[in-house]
mmCIF file of C-alpha atoms in Angstrom:
data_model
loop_
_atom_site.group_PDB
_atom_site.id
_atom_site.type_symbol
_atom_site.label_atom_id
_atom_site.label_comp_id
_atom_site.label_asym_id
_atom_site.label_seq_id
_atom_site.Cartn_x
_atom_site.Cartn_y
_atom_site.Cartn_z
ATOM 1 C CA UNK A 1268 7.713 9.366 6.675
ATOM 2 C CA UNK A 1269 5.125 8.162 8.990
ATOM 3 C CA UNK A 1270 3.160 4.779 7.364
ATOM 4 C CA UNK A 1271 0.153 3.055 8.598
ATOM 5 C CA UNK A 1272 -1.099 0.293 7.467
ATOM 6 C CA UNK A 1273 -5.474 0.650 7.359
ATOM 7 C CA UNK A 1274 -8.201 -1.808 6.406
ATOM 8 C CA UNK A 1275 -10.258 -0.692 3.912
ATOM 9 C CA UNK A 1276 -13.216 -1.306 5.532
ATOM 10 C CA UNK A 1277 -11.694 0.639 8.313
ATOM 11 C CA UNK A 1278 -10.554 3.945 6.245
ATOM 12 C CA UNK A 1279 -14.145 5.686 7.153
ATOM 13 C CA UNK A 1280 -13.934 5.478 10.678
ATOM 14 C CA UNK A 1281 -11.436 8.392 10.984
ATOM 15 C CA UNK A 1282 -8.195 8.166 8.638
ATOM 16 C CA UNK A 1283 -10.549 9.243 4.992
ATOM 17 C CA UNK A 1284 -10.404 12.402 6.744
ATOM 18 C CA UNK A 1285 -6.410 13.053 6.162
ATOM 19 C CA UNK A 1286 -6.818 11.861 2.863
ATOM 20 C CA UNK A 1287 -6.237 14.903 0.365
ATOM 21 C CA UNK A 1288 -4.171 16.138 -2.656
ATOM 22 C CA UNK A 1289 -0.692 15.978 -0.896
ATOM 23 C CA UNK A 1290 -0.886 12.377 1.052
ATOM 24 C CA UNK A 1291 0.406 9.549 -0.668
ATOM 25 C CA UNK A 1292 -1.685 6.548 -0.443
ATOM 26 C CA UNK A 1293 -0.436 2.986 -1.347
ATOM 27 C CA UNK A 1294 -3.415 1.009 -2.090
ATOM 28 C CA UNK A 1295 -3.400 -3.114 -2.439
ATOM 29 C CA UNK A 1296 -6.446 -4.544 -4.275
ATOM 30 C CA UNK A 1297 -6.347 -7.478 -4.954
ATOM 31 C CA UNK A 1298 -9.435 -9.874 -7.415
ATOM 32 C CA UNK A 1299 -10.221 -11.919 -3.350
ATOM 33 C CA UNK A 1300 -12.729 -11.426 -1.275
ATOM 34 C CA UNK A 1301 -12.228 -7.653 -0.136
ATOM 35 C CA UNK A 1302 -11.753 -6.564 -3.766
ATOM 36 C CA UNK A 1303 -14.705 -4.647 -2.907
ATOM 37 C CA UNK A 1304 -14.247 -2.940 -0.088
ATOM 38 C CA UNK A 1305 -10.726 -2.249 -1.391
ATOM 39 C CA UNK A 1306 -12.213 -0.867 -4.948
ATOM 40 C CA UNK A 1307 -15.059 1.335 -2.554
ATOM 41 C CA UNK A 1308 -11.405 2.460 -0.783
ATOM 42 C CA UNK A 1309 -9.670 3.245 -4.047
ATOM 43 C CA UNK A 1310 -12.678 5.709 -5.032
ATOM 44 C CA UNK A 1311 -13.024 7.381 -1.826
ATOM 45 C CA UNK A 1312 -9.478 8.782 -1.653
ATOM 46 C CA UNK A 1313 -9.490 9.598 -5.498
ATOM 47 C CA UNK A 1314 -12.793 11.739 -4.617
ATOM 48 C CA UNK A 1315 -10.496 13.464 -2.400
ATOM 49 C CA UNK A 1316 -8.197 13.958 -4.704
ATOM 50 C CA UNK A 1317 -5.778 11.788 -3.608
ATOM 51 C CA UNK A 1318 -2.921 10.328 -6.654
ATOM 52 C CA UNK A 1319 -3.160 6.597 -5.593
ATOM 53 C CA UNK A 1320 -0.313 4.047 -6.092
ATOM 54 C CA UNK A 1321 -2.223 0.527 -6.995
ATOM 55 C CA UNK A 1322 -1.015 -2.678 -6.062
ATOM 56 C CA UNK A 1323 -2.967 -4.912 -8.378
ATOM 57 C CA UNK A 1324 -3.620 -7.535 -10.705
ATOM 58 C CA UNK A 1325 -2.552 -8.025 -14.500
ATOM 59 C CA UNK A 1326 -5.453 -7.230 -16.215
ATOM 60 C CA UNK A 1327 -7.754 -5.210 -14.172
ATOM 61 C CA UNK A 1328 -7.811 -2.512 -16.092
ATOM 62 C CA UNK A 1329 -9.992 -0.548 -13.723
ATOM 63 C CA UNK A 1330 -8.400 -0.317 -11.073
ATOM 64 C CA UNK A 1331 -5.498 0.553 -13.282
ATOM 65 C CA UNK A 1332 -7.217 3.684 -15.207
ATOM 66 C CA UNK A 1333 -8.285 4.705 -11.701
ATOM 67 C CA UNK A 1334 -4.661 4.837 -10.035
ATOM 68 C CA UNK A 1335 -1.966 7.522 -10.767
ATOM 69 C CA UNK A 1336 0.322 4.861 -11.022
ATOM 70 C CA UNK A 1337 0.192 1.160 -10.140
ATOM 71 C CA UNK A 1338 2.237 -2.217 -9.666
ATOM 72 C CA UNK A 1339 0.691 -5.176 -11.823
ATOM 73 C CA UNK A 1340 1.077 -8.653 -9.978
ATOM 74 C CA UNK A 1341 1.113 -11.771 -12.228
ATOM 75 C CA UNK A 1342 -1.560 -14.031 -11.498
ATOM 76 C CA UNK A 1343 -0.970 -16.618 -8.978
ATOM 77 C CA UNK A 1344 -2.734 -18.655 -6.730
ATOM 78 C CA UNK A 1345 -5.222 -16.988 -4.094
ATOM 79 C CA UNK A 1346 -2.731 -18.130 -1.073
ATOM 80 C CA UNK A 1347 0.033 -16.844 -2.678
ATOM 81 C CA UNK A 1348 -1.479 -13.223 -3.843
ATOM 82 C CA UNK A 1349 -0.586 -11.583 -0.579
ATOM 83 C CA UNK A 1350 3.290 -12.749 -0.562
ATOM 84 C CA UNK A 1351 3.469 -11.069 -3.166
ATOM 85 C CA UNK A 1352 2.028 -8.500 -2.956
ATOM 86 C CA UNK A 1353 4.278 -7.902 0.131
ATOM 87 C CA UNK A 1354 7.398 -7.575 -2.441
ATOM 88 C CA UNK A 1355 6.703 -4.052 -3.649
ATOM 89 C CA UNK A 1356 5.878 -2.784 -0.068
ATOM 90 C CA UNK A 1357 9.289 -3.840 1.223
ATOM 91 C CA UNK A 1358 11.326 -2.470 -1.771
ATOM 92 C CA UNK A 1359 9.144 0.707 -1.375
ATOM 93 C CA UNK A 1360 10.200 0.907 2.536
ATOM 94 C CA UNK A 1361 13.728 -0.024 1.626
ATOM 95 C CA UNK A 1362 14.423 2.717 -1.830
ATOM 96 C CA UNK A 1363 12.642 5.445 0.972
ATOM 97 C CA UNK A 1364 14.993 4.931 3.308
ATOM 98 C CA UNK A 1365 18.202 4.403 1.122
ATOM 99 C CA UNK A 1366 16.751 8.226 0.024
ATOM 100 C CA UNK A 1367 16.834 9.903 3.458
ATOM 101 C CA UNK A 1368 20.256 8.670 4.026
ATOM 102 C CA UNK A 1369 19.450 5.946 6.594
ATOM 103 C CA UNK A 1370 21.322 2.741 7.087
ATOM 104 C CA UNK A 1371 19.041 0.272 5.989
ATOM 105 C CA UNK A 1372 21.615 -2.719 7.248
ATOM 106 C CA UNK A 1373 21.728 -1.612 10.519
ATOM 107 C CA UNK A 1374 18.555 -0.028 12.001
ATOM 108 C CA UNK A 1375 18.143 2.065 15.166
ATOM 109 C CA UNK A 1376 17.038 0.979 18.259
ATOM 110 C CA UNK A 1377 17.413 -2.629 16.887
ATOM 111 C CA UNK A 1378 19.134 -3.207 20.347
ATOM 112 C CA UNK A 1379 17.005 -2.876 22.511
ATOM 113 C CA UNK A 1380 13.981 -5.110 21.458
ATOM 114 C CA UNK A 1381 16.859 -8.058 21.094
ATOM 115 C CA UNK A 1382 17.757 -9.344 24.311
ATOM 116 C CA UNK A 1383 20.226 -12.088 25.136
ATOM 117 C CA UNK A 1384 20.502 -14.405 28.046
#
């Protein structure tokens, strides 16, 4: 499964246009300064009929009703809000893989960008 990660500010200049009914989109928006620009994101690929999975915050119920499904954080400290929102991400990446068979304890090619002296 090919993954990218895009600014929201950014999806307009190009990547909006793959955006349709079968591409999953994992969305983070987060109550920080680009909640926003991450909320203008959120409606852009639902107007292209897009299911969005939310990363978000307990309690913002808008964002919530908006997503097809979503991933409440607690409430923590701004510094703190994108650690964790980091958690989800990871165990996404890590239940894909464990799906298509792959070894996730030993990955490919992991030889040749370590190099000993």
């Amino acid at each position: 499964m090919h993954s990218e990660g895009i600014l929201s500010g950014e999806l307009k200049h190009g990547p909006l246009a793959l955006v349709d009914e079968n591409m999953p989109c994992v969305l983070v928006v987060l109550k920080d300064k680009t909640y926003e620009k991450c909320h203008n994101a959120l409606q852009q690929v639902i107007a292209r009929h897009c299911r969005p999975i939310t990363i978000c915050e307990q309690g913002d119920e808008d964002v919530q009703s908006m997503s097809f499904r979503s991933i409440a954080l607690p409430p923590v400290v701004d510094c703190l809000k994108c650690i964790l929102a980091i958690i989800p991400l990871q165990l996404l990446s890590f239940h894909l893989a464990v799906l298509r068979g792959l070894d996730v304890d030993c990955p490919r090619n992991l030889a040749k960008s370590v190099t000993t002296e």
